[in-house]
Amino acid sequence: MSTAQYHQTWLVDFFHSFPHIDLTFQYTNSTFDPERPTYREALIFFAALPVLWCIISLLLFSCYYVVQCCKDKPKKRRKTGCLKVFIGLMVTLGCVALAFGFYGNEEANDGVDDLADSLADTNQTLQNAKHTLTVLDDLAGQISRRGVQALQNVTDSIGNGTVRVSIHLLIKTIIDKSAEFRTDIKVLQNDTGGFNLQSIKEEIDIIEFYRWLATLILNTVFVFLNLLFLIGIVKSSKCVLVTAAVGSLCCLILMWGASGFYIGVSMATGDLCSDPDLFVRRTVSGTVKKDVLEAYLTCTDNTKPFTESIVKANEAVAQATSALNKTVALAKPYNISDKIRQPVAFLRRELKYVVSNLTALNDVVNCEHIHNNYVKSVKGICDKTMIGLAFMCLMSLIVGLTITFAIAFASRTWPHFGKRRGYYPVDDTDPFLPRPPPYESYGTMRSYEREGGNSIPSLGRRSLASEQGSRPFWIEDTTAKSVNEESGATLNLPMGESPPPADFQYHPGRYSSMQQYNNLAPHPGAMQGSSEA
C-alpha cells in the first residue's frame, strides 16, 4: 500500500503559537473552531492590530498637516538630496515587498486550487460509488422479481415431486442470497450517506477568485503609486509628488486592512493545519459513520472500510450462481431445457453484471485513493497556501510602513520644489505685436532711461540722446522723429500710433546692427514728396 502522508511545517507551528486572546483580554483555546465565539474574537484581535495602527498613523498625519498649513512657507529653499534618497529607498523596498506579494498571492491560489481539485476528485469517486450501488440494487431487484419468478414458473411443470421440491429449495436459496446481497448494498449506501462535496468546492472557488483578484488589484495600485513617487523625486515635480502622497494616503487604509485580514487568516490556517483530522471529524460527524471516516483519514488497513461488505456480497452472488447451476442440472432430464433457457440466461447475465460491478465498487471505495486526495488537499492548504499567506502578511506590513514613511518625507520635500516656468513661443511675424526695443547688436538689449515718469528705450551704456539736449533725438514734444542718416531729414510721427506694418518689423538675428534695422524705415524725403504731390 502506497499512501501519501502529511508532515507539519514550521510556519504552521509559528502561526499556531500566537497567543489567542479574546476581546476581553483573556486567553482562549487555540484549537481551530470557527463556531466558537471566543476563538473568533481571538482572530479579530490580531486582525485589528494593523487597522488600529493605520488609524493612529492617519491621526498623526492629520495633526502634522494642520501644523504645516499654519506655518509660513519657507523663504529659503533647502537641499532635498537626502530626502529624495530616503524616499527612493522606501519606494524600492516597497516594490521588492510587492514582488513577494505577487508570488505569495499566486502560491496561495495554487494551494486552494489543489484543495478544490481534491474535493472534486473525491466527490466524483463518491458519486461513482453511489451510482454503482444503485445499479447493484436494481440488479438484485431484477434477479428476485423477474428471473427467479420466471424460473419457478417453468420448474413447476416437473412431474417428479421430489425433484420439484429440490428445485424450489435451490430457487429459494437464490432468492435468499439475492436478498442478502441486496442488504449488503443497502449497508454500503447508508455508510456513504448523502455526502456531497460539490457545493463546498464551488463556494471555495468563488471566494478564492475574489480574494486573488482583490489582492492582485491592490498590489498593482501600489506599484503604480511607487512609480509616481520615483517620478516625482527624479523630476523634482511637486504636482506628481503630492498626487502620489494623496493617493497613497487613501490606499493606505486598504493595505493595512489587507494586512489584518491576512494575519487573521494565517492564524486560523495554522490552527487548522496543526490538527486537520480533528476538524474533519467534527465537521462530518453527523453525515458519515465514524469507522468509515477513520478508515479514510488514516488508511492504515487497505481492506477497510467496505471490503468486508463487498466480500459478503460476492459470496452471496457465488452461492446464488451455484444454486442456479444445480437447478439447471436437476431440470435437464425432464426435457424442459427450451423453457428454462431464457430465464436461466437472464439470471446468469444479471449475476455476471453484479460480480463486475462489485469488483469496480471495490476499486472505487478503496481507502487509498480517497486518502491520497485528502492528503493532497491538506498539503495544498498547509504547505502552499501557508507559504503564500506568510509572504502576503510580510508584504502588507512592509508596504504599509514604507508608504507611511514615504508620505511623511514627501511632505517635507515638496515645499522646497519651485514652480517651473514654461517657455511660451511667440510669433515674431505677427504685425500687431508691439515693436521690440532697439538692439545694439543681436542678443543685447539696452537699458531703459526714465524721463518725466515715462519709460523710454535707450542705447545701453552710451545714450543715443541728442548731443545738444538731454531728450532723446527721436522724441520732439508730442511727436516722434525717425532719423535717416543718409539724408538727415526727419519724419514726425504722432505718439501712440500703431506699430509699423509687417514689412518693417524686426526679425531677431536677421540684422547685424541697429543701423541696418533703422534703414528699413521710409525715407523722409520720399514721404514729403508724396505728401506735396
Coordinates of C-alpha atoms in Angstrom, one line a residue:
M1 CA 0.0 0.0 0.0
S2 CA 1.4 3.4 -1.0
T3 CA -0.4 6.3 0.7
A4 CA 0.7 9.9 1.0
Q5 CA 1.5 11.4 4.4
Y6 CA 1.3 15.0 5.7
H7 CA 4.1 16.5 7.7
Q8 CA 3.6 19.7 9.7
T9 CA 5.8 22.6 8.7
W10 CA 7.5 25.3 10.9
L11 CA 5.2 28.0 9.5
V12 CA 2.2 26.1 10.9
D13 CA 3.9 26.0 14.3
F14 CA 4.8 29.7 14.1
F15 CA 1.2 30.9 13.5
H16 CA -0.3 28.4 15.8
S17 CA 1.9 29.6 18.6
F18 CA 0.4 33.1 18.5
P19 CA -1.3 33.9 21.8
H20 CA -5.1 33.6 21.4
I21 CA -6.6 36.5 23.3
D22 CA -10.2 37.4 23.0
L23 CA -11.7 40.9 23.2
T24 CA -11.9 40.7 27.0
F25 CA -8.1 40.1 27.0
Q26 CA -8.5 36.5 28.2
Y27 CA -6.6 33.6 26.8
T28 CA -8.7 31.1 24.9
N29 CA -8.2 27.6 23.4
S30 CA -6.1 27.7 20.2
T31 CA -7.9 24.7 18.6
F32 CA -9.4 25.6 15.3
D33 CA -13.1 26.1 15.9
P34 CA -14.7 28.9 13.9
E35 CA -18.1 28.2 15.6
R36 CA -16.8 29.2 19.0
P37 CA -17.2 33.0 19.7
T38 CA -14.1 33.3 21.8
Y39 CA -12.0 31.8 19.0
R40 CA -13.4 34.2 16.5
E41 CA -12.6 37.1 18.9
A42 CA -9.0 35.9 19.1
L43 CA -8.7 36.1 15.4
I44 CA -10.3 39.5 15.2
F45 CA -8.0 40.8 18.0
F46 CA -4.9 40.2 15.9
A47 CA -6.5 41.2 12.7
A48 CA -7.5 44.6 14.3
L49 CA -3.9 45.5 15.3
P50 CA -2.8 46.7 11.8
V51 CA -6.1 48.6 11.4
L52 CA -5.5 50.3 14.8
W53 CA -2.0 51.3 13.7
C54 CA -3.5 52.7 10.5
I55 CA -6.0 54.8 12.4
I56 CA -3.2 56.2 14.7
S57 CA -1.0 57.0 11.7
L58 CA -3.8 58.8 9.9
L59 CA -4.5 60.9 13.0
L60 CA -0.8 61.8 13.3
F61 CA -0.7 62.7 9.6
S62 CA -3.8 64.9 10.1
C63 CA -2.2 66.8 13.0
Y64 CA 1.1 67.1 11.1
Y65 CA -0.6 68.6 8.0
V66 CA -2.6 71.0 10.1
V67 CA 0.6 72.3 11.7
Q68 CA 2.3 72.6 8.3
C69 CA -0.7 74.6 6.9
C70 CA -0.4 77.0 9.8
K71 CA 3.3 77.5 9.4
D72 CA 4.7 80.1 7.0
K73 CA 6.2 78.8 3.8
P74 CA 10.0 78.5 3.9
K75 CA 11.6 81.6 2.3
K76 CA 14.8 79.9 1.6
R77 CA 14.8 76.6 -0.2
R78 CA 16.8 73.8 1.3
K79 CA 18.6 71.0 -0.4
T80 CA 16.4 67.9 -0.8
G81 CA 19.0 65.3 -1.9
C82 CA 18.9 63.3 1.3
L83 CA 15.1 63.3 1.4
K84 CA 14.9 62.1 -2.1
V85 CA 17.4 59.3 -1.4
F86 CA 15.4 58.2 1.6
I87 CA 12.1 58.3 -0.4
G88 CA 13.8 56.3 -3.1
L89 CA 15.0 53.7 -0.7
M90 CA 11.5 53.3 0.8
V91 CA 9.9 53.0 -2.6
T92 CA 12.5 50.4 -3.7
L93 CA 11.9 48.4 -0.6
G94 CA 8.2 48.6 -1.1
C95 CA 8.5 47.4 -4.7
V96 CA 10.6 44.4 -3.6
A97 CA 7.9 43.5 -1.0
L98 CA 5.2 43.8 -3.6
A99 CA 7.1 41.4 -5.8
F100 CA 7.0 38.8 -2.9
G101 CA 3.3 39.7 -2.5
F102 CA 2.6 38.8 -6.1
Y103 CA 4.4 35.5 -5.6
G104 CA 2.5 34.8 -2.4
N105 CA -0.8 35.5 -4.0
E106 CA -0.2 33.0 -6.7
E107 CA 1.2 30.4 -4.3
A108 CA -1.9 30.7 -2.0
N109 CA -4.1 30.4 -5.1
D110 CA -2.3 27.3 -6.2
G111 CA -2.8 25.7 -2.7
V112 CA -6.5 26.5 -2.8
D113 CA -6.8 25.1 -6.3
D114 CA -5.2 21.8 -5.0
L115 CA -7.9 21.7 -2.3
A116 CA -10.7 22.3 -4.9
D117 CA -9.3 19.7 -7.2
S118 CA -9.1 17.1 -4.4
L119 CA -12.6 17.9 -3.4
A120 CA -13.8 17.5 -7.0
D121 CA -12.0 14.2 -7.4
T122 CA -13.2 12.8 -4.1
N123 CA -16.8 13.9 -4.9
Q124 CA -16.6 12.2 -8.3
T125 CA -15.4 9.0 -6.6
L126 CA -18.3 9.1 -4.1
Q127 CA -20.8 9.7 -6.9
N128 CA -19.4 6.8 -8.9
A129 CA -19.7 4.6 -5.9
K130 CA -23.3 5.7 -5.3
H131 CA -24.1 5.1 -8.9
T132 CA -22.6 1.6 -8.7
L133 CA -24.6 0.8 -5.6
T134 CA -27.8 1.9 -7.3
V135 CA -27.1 -0.3 -10.2
L136 CA -26.4 -3.3 -7.9
D137 CA -29.6 -2.6 -6.0
D138 CA -31.5 -2.6 -9.3
L139 CA -29.8 -5.9 -10.4
A140 CA -30.7 -7.5 -7.1
G141 CA -34.3 -6.5 -7.6
Q142 CA -34.4 -7.8 -11.2
I143 CA -33.0 -11.2 -10.1
S144 CA -35.6 -11.5 -7.3
R145 CA -38.6 -10.3 -9.3
R146 CA -38.1 -11.3 -12.9
G147 CA -35.5 -14.1 -13.3
V148 CA -36.3 -16.2 -10.3
Q149 CA -40.1 -15.9 -10.8
A150 CA -39.8 -17.0 -14.4
L151 CA -37.6 -19.9 -13.5
Q152 CA -40.0 -21.1 -10.8
N153 CA -43.0 -21.0 -13.2
V154 CA -41.1 -23.3 -15.6
T155 CA -40.0 -25.8 -13.0
D156 CA -43.5 -26.1 -11.6
S157 CA -44.3 -28.3 -14.6
I158 CA -41.9 -31.0 -13.5
G159 CA -44.0 -34.1 -12.5
N160 CA -41.5 -35.6 -10.0
G161 CA -42.4 -34.0 -6.7
T162 CA -39.1 -34.7 -5.1
V163 CA -37.1 -33.0 -7.9
R164 CA -39.6 -30.2 -7.9
V165 CA -39.1 -29.6 -4.1
S166 CA -35.3 -29.7 -4.5
I167 CA -35.5 -27.1 -7.4
H168 CA -37.8 -24.9 -5.2
L169 CA -35.3 -25.1 -2.4
L170 CA -32.5 -24.1 -4.8
I171 CA -34.6 -21.2 -6.1
K172 CA -35.3 -20.1 -2.6
T173 CA -31.5 -20.1 -2.0
I174 CA -31.1 -17.8 -5.0
I175 CA -33.8 -15.5 -3.6
D176 CA -32.2 -15.5 -0.1
K177 CA -28.7 -14.8 -1.4
S178 CA -30.0 -12.1 -3.6
A179 CA -31.8 -10.5 -0.6
E180 CA -28.6 -10.9 1.5
F181 CA -26.6 -9.3 -1.3
R182 CA -29.1 -6.5 -1.6
T183 CA -28.9 -5.9 2.2
D184 CA -25.1 -5.5 1.9
I185 CA -25.6 -3.0 -0.8
K186 CA -28.0 -1.1 1.4
V187 CA -25.4 -1.0 4.1
L188 CA -22.9 0.4 1.8
Q189 CA -25.3 3.1 0.7
N190 CA -26.1 4.0 4.3
D191 CA -22.4 4.2 5.2
T192 CA -21.5 6.5 2.3
G193 CA -24.5 8.7 3.2
G194 CA -25.7 11.7 1.3
F195 CA -22.4 13.5 1.4
N196 CA -21.9 15.9 -1.5
L197 CA -18.7 17.9 -1.8
Q198 CA -19.6 19.8 -5.0
S199 CA -21.3 22.7 -3.3
I200 CA -18.3 23.1 -0.9
K201 CA -15.9 23.1 -3.9
E202 CA -18.0 25.8 -5.8
E203 CA -18.1 28.0 -2.7
I204 CA -14.4 27.8 -2.2
D205 CA -13.7 28.6 -5.9
I206 CA -15.9 31.8 -5.7
I207 CA -14.3 33.1 -2.5
E208 CA -10.8 32.3 -3.7
F209 CA -11.3 34.0 -7.0
Y210 CA -12.4 37.3 -5.5
R211 CA -9.6 37.2 -2.9
W212 CA -7.0 36.6 -5.6
L213 CA -8.4 39.3 -7.8
A214 CA -8.7 41.9 -5.0
T215 CA -5.1 41.2 -3.8
L216 CA -3.8 41.5 -7.4
I217 CA -5.5 44.8 -8.0
L218 CA -4.3 46.2 -4.6
N219 CA -0.7 45.3 -5.3
T220 CA -0.9 46.7 -8.8
V221 CA -2.2 50.0 -7.5
F222 CA 0.7 50.3 -5.0
V223 CA 3.2 49.5 -7.8
F224 CA 1.7 52.5 -9.7
L225 CA 1.9 54.7 -6.6
N226 CA 5.5 53.8 -6.0
L227 CA 6.3 54.7 -9.6
L228 CA 4.7 58.0 -9.1
F229 CA 6.9 58.6 -6.1
L230 CA 10.0 57.8 -8.2
I231 CA 8.9 60.1 -11.0
G232 CA 8.2 62.9 -8.5
I233 CA 11.7 62.8 -6.9
V234 CA 13.5 62.3 -10.2
K235 CA 11.7 65.2 -11.9
S236 CA 11.5 67.3 -8.7
S237 CA 7.8 67.7 -9.5
K238 CA 5.7 69.0 -6.7
C239 CA 2.5 68.1 -8.5
V240 CA 3.5 64.4 -9.1
L241 CA 4.8 64.0 -5.5
V242 CA 1.6 65.5 -4.0
T243 CA -0.5 63.2 -6.2
A244 CA 1.4 60.1 -5.2
A245 CA 1.2 61.1 -1.5
V246 CA -2.5 61.8 -1.5
G247 CA -3.2 58.6 -3.5
S248 CA -1.1 56.5 -1.1
L249 CA -2.7 58.0 1.9
C250 CA -6.2 57.0 0.6
C251 CA -5.0 53.4 -0.3
L252 CA -3.0 53.0 2.9
I253 CA -6.3 52.1 4.7
L254 CA -6.8 49.2 2.2
M255 CA -3.2 47.9 2.6
W256 CA -3.4 47.9 6.4
G257 CA -6.8 46.3 6.2
A258 CA -5.4 43.6 4.0
S259 CA -2.6 43.1 6.4
G260 CA -5.0 42.5 9.3
F261 CA -7.1 40.1 7.1
Y262 CA -4.0 38.0 6.2
I263 CA -2.7 37.9 9.7
G264 CA -6.1 36.6 10.9
V265 CA -6.4 34.0 8.1
S266 CA -2.8 32.9 8.7
M267 CA -3.5 32.3 12.4
A268 CA -6.7 30.3 11.5
T269 CA -4.8 28.3 8.9
G270 CA -2.0 27.5 11.4
D271 CA -4.6 26.3 13.9
L272 CA -6.3 24.2 11.3
C273 CA -3.1 22.6 10.0
S274 CA -1.9 21.7 13.5
D275 CA -4.6 19.0 13.6
P276 CA -6.7 18.9 10.4
D277 CA -8.1 15.4 11.2
L278 CA -9.9 16.8 14.3
F279 CA -11.7 19.5 12.2
V280 CA -12.8 17.0 9.6
R281 CA -14.1 14.6 12.2
R282 CA -16.1 17.4 13.8
T283 CA -17.5 18.6 10.5
V284 CA -18.8 15.4 9.1
S285 CA -19.6 13.6 12.3
G286 CA -23.3 13.5 11.6
T287 CA -23.0 12.6 7.9
V288 CA -20.5 9.7 7.7
K289 CA -20.1 6.8 10.1
K290 CA -17.1 7.2 12.4
D291 CA -15.4 3.9 11.4
V292 CA -15.7 4.8 7.7
L293 CA -14.3 8.3 8.3
E294 CA -11.4 6.9 10.3
A295 CA -10.6 4.4 7.6
Y296 CA -10.3 7.2 5.0
L297 CA -8.4 9.6 7.2
T298 CA -5.7 7.1 8.3
C299 CA -5.9 4.3 5.7
T300 CA -3.8 2.0 7.9
D301 CA -5.8 -1.0 6.7
N302 CA -6.3 -1.3 3.0
T303 CA -9.2 -3.7 3.4
K304 CA -11.4 -1.1 5.1
P305 CA -13.9 0.4 5.1
F306 CA -16.2 -1.5 2.7
T307 CA -14.1 -4.6 1.8
E308 CA -15.9 -6.8 4.3
S309 CA -19.4 -5.9 2.9
I310 CA -18.2 -6.4 -0.7
V311 CA -16.8 -9.8 0.1
K312 CA -20.1 -10.9 1.7
A313 CA -22.0 -9.7 -1.4
N314 CA -19.6 -11.6 -3.6
E315 CA -20.1 -14.8 -1.6
A316 CA -23.9 -14.4 -1.8
V317 CA -23.7 -14.0 -5.6
A318 CA -21.4 -17.0 -5.9
Q319 CA -23.9 -19.1 -3.8
A320 CA -26.8 -17.9 -6.0
T321 CA -24.9 -18.9 -9.1
S322 CA -24.2 -22.3 -7.7
A323 CA -27.8 -22.8 -6.8
L324 CA -28.8 -21.8 -10.4
N325 CA -26.4 -24.3 -11.9
K326 CA -27.8 -27.1 -9.7
T327 CA -31.3 -26.2 -10.7
V328 CA -30.5 -26.5 -14.3
A329 CA -28.8 -29.9 -13.7
L330 CA -31.9 -31.2 -11.9
A331 CA -34.3 -30.0 -14.6
K332 CA -32.3 -31.3 -17.5
P333 CA -33.8 -34.9 -17.5
Y334 CA -37.3 -33.6 -17.8
N335 CA -37.0 -32.1 -21.3
I336 CA -37.7 -28.5 -20.2
S337 CA -34.4 -27.1 -21.4
D338 CA -36.1 -25.0 -24.1
K339 CA -38.4 -23.5 -21.5
I340 CA -35.8 -22.7 -18.9
R341 CA -33.2 -21.4 -21.3
Q342 CA -34.4 -17.8 -21.4
P343 CA -34.8 -17.3 -17.6
V344 CA -31.5 -19.1 -16.9
A345 CA -29.7 -16.9 -19.4
F346 CA -31.3 -13.8 -17.9
L347 CA -30.2 -14.8 -14.3
R348 CA -26.7 -15.7 -15.4
R349 CA -26.3 -12.4 -17.2
E350 CA -27.6 -10.4 -14.2
L351 CA -25.4 -12.3 -11.8
K352 CA -22.4 -11.6 -14.1
Y353 CA -23.2 -7.9 -14.1
V354 CA -23.4 -8.0 -10.3
V355 CA -19.9 -9.5 -10.0
S356 CA -18.3 -7.0 -12.3
N357 CA -20.0 -4.0 -10.5
L358 CA -18.8 -5.4 -7.1
T359 CA -15.3 -5.5 -8.5
A360 CA -15.5 -1.9 -9.7
L361 CA -17.0 -0.8 -6.4
N362 CA -14.1 -2.3 -4.5
D363 CA -11.7 -0.3 -6.6
V364 CA -13.7 2.9 -6.2
V365 CA -14.2 2.8 -2.4
N366 CA -10.7 1.7 -1.6
C367 CA -9.3 4.0 1.1
E368 CA -6.0 4.6 -0.7
H369 CA -7.5 6.8 -3.5
I370 CA -9.6 9.0 -1.2
H371 CA -6.9 9.2 1.5
N372 CA -4.4 10.4 -1.1
N373 CA -6.9 13.1 -2.2
Y374 CA -7.3 14.1 1.5
V375 CA -3.5 14.4 2.0
K376 CA -3.2 16.4 -1.3
S377 CA -5.8 18.9 -0.1
V378 CA -4.2 19.2 3.3
K379 CA -0.8 19.8 1.7
G380 CA -2.3 22.4 -0.6
I381 CA -3.6 24.4 2.3
C382 CA -1.0 23.8 4.9
D383 CA 2.1 24.0 2.6
K384 CA 1.4 26.1 -0.5
T385 CA -1.3 28.4 0.9
M386 CA 0.5 28.7 4.2
I387 CA 3.6 29.9 2.4
G388 CA 1.6 32.3 0.3
L389 CA -0.2 33.8 3.3
A390 CA 3.1 34.3 5.1
F391 CA 4.5 36.2 2.1
M392 CA 1.4 38.4 1.9
C393 CA 1.5 39.1 5.6
L394 CA 5.1 40.2 5.3
M395 CA 4.4 42.2 2.2
S396 CA 1.5 44.1 3.5
L397 CA 3.3 45.1 6.7
I398 CA 6.5 46.2 4.8
V399 CA 4.5 48.1 2.1
G400 CA 2.3 49.8 4.8
L401 CA 5.4 51.0 6.7
T402 CA 7.4 52.1 3.6
I403 CA 4.4 54.0 2.1
T404 CA 3.9 55.7 5.5
F405 CA 7.5 56.9 5.7
A406 CA 7.4 57.9 2.0
I407 CA 4.4 60.1 2.6
A408 CA 5.9 61.6 5.7
F409 CA 9.2 62.5 3.9
A410 CA 7.5 63.6 0.7
S411 CA 5.6 66.2 2.7
R412 CA 8.9 67.6 3.9
T413 CA 10.3 67.6 0.3
W414 CA 7.7 69.2 -2.0
P415 CA 7.7 72.6 -0.2
H416 CA 11.2 73.1 -1.5
F417 CA 10.3 72.4 -5.1
G418 CA 9.8 75.6 -7.1
K419 CA 7.4 76.3 -9.8
R420 CA 8.7 75.7 -13.3
R421 CA 8.1 78.5 -15.7
G422 CA 7.4 77.1 -19.1
Y423 CA 8.5 78.7 -22.4
Y424 CA 5.7 80.4 -24.3
P425 CA 6.6 80.6 -28.0
V426 CA 5.7 84.0 -29.7
D427 CA 5.1 84.5 -33.4
D428 CA 7.6 87.2 -34.3
T429 CA 5.9 87.8 -37.6
D430 CA 2.6 89.0 -36.1
P431 CA 2.2 92.6 -37.3
F432 CA 0.1 93.6 -34.3
L433 CA 2.9 92.8 -31.8
P434 CA 4.5 95.9 -30.3
R435 CA 7.8 97.0 -31.8
P436 CA 10.7 95.4 -29.8
P437 CA 13.2 97.7 -28.2
P438 CA 16.2 98.6 -30.2
Y439 CA 19.2 96.4 -30.1
E440 CA 22.8 97.5 -30.5
S441 CA 23.5 94.0 -31.8
Y442 CA 21.7 90.7 -31.7
G443 CA 21.2 89.4 -28.2
T444 CA 22.0 92.7 -26.4
M445 CA 19.1 94.7 -25.1
R446 CA 19.7 98.2 -24.0
S447 CA 18.5 99.5 -20.7
Y448 CA 15.8 102.0 -20.2
E449 CA 16.0 105.6 -19.3
R450 CA 13.3 107.4 -17.5
E451 CA 12.3 110.9 -18.1
G452 CA 9.2 112.7 -16.8
G453 CA 7.9 109.4 -15.5
N454 CA 7.8 107.8 -18.9
S455 CA 9.8 104.7 -19.7
I456 CA 11.8 105.1 -23.0
P457 CA 14.3 102.9 -24.6
S458 CA 17.9 104.0 -24.5
L459 CA 21.1 102.7 -26.2
G460 CA 22.6 100.9 -23.2
R461 CA 25.8 102.4 -21.7
R462 CA 26.0 105.2 -24.1
S463 CA 22.9 107.3 -24.6
L464 CA 21.5 107.9 -28.1
A465 CA 20.1 111.2 -26.9
S466 CA 21.0 114.3 -28.9
E467 CA 24.3 115.9 -28.1
Q468 CA 22.5 119.3 -27.9
G469 CA 19.9 118.3 -25.3
S470 CA 19.1 115.7 -22.7
R471 CA 16.0 114.4 -24.5
P472 CA 16.4 111.5 -27.0
F473 CA 16.7 112.6 -30.6
W474 CA 13.6 110.7 -31.7
I475 CA 11.2 112.5 -29.3
E476 CA 10.1 116.0 -30.0
D477 CA 7.3 117.3 -27.7
T478 CA 4.4 115.1 -28.5
T479 CA 5.7 113.6 -31.8
A480 CA 8.4 111.2 -32.6
K481 CA 11.1 111.6 -35.3
S482 CA 12.5 108.9 -37.4
V483 CA 16.1 109.9 -38.4
N484 CA 17.7 108.8 -41.6
E485 CA 21.4 109.1 -41.6
E486 CA 21.7 109.3 -45.3
S487 CA 19.5 112.4 -45.9
G488 CA 19.4 113.9 -42.4
A489 CA 15.7 114.5 -42.8
T490 CA 13.2 113.9 -40.1
L491 CA 9.8 112.5 -40.1
N492 CA 7.3 113.5 -37.4
L493 CA 5.1 110.6 -36.2
P494 CA 2.4 111.0 -33.6
M495 CA 2.9 109.3 -30.3
G496 CA 0.7 106.3 -29.6
E497 CA 0.2 105.3 -33.2
S498 CA 0.0 101.7 -34.3
P499 CA 3.3 99.9 -34.8
P500 CA 4.9 99.8 -38.2
P501 CA 3.5 97.4 -40.7
A502 CA 4.7 93.8 -41.0
D503 CA 7.1 94.8 -43.8
F504 CA 9.1 96.9 -41.5
Q505 CA 9.0 94.7 -38.3
Y506 CA 12.0 93.5 -36.5
H507 CA 13.3 89.9 -37.0
P508 CA 15.8 88.8 -34.3
G509 CA 19.0 87.6 -35.7
R510 CA 18.3 88.9 -39.2
Y511 CA 20.2 92.2 -38.9
S512 CA 23.7 92.5 -37.6
S513 CA 23.3 96.1 -36.4
M514 CA 20.8 98.7 -35.4
Q515 CA 21.8 100.7 -38.4
Q516 CA 20.6 98.1 -40.8
Y517 CA 17.3 97.9 -38.9
N518 CA 16.8 101.7 -39.0
N519 CA 17.5 101.8 -42.7
L520 CA 14.3 99.9 -43.3
A521 CA 12.2 102.9 -42.3
P522 CA 10.7 105.0 -45.2
H523 CA 12.9 107.8 -46.5
P524 CA 11.7 111.1 -45.1
G525 CA 12.2 112.9 -48.4
A526 CA 10.2 110.4 -50.3
M527 CA 7.3 110.8 -47.8
Q528 CA 7.4 114.6 -48.0
G529 CA 7.4 114.4 -51.8
S530 CA 4.4 112.1 -51.8
S531 CA 2.6 114.5 -49.4
E532 CA 3.2 117.5 -51.7
A533 CA 2.0 115.7 -54.7

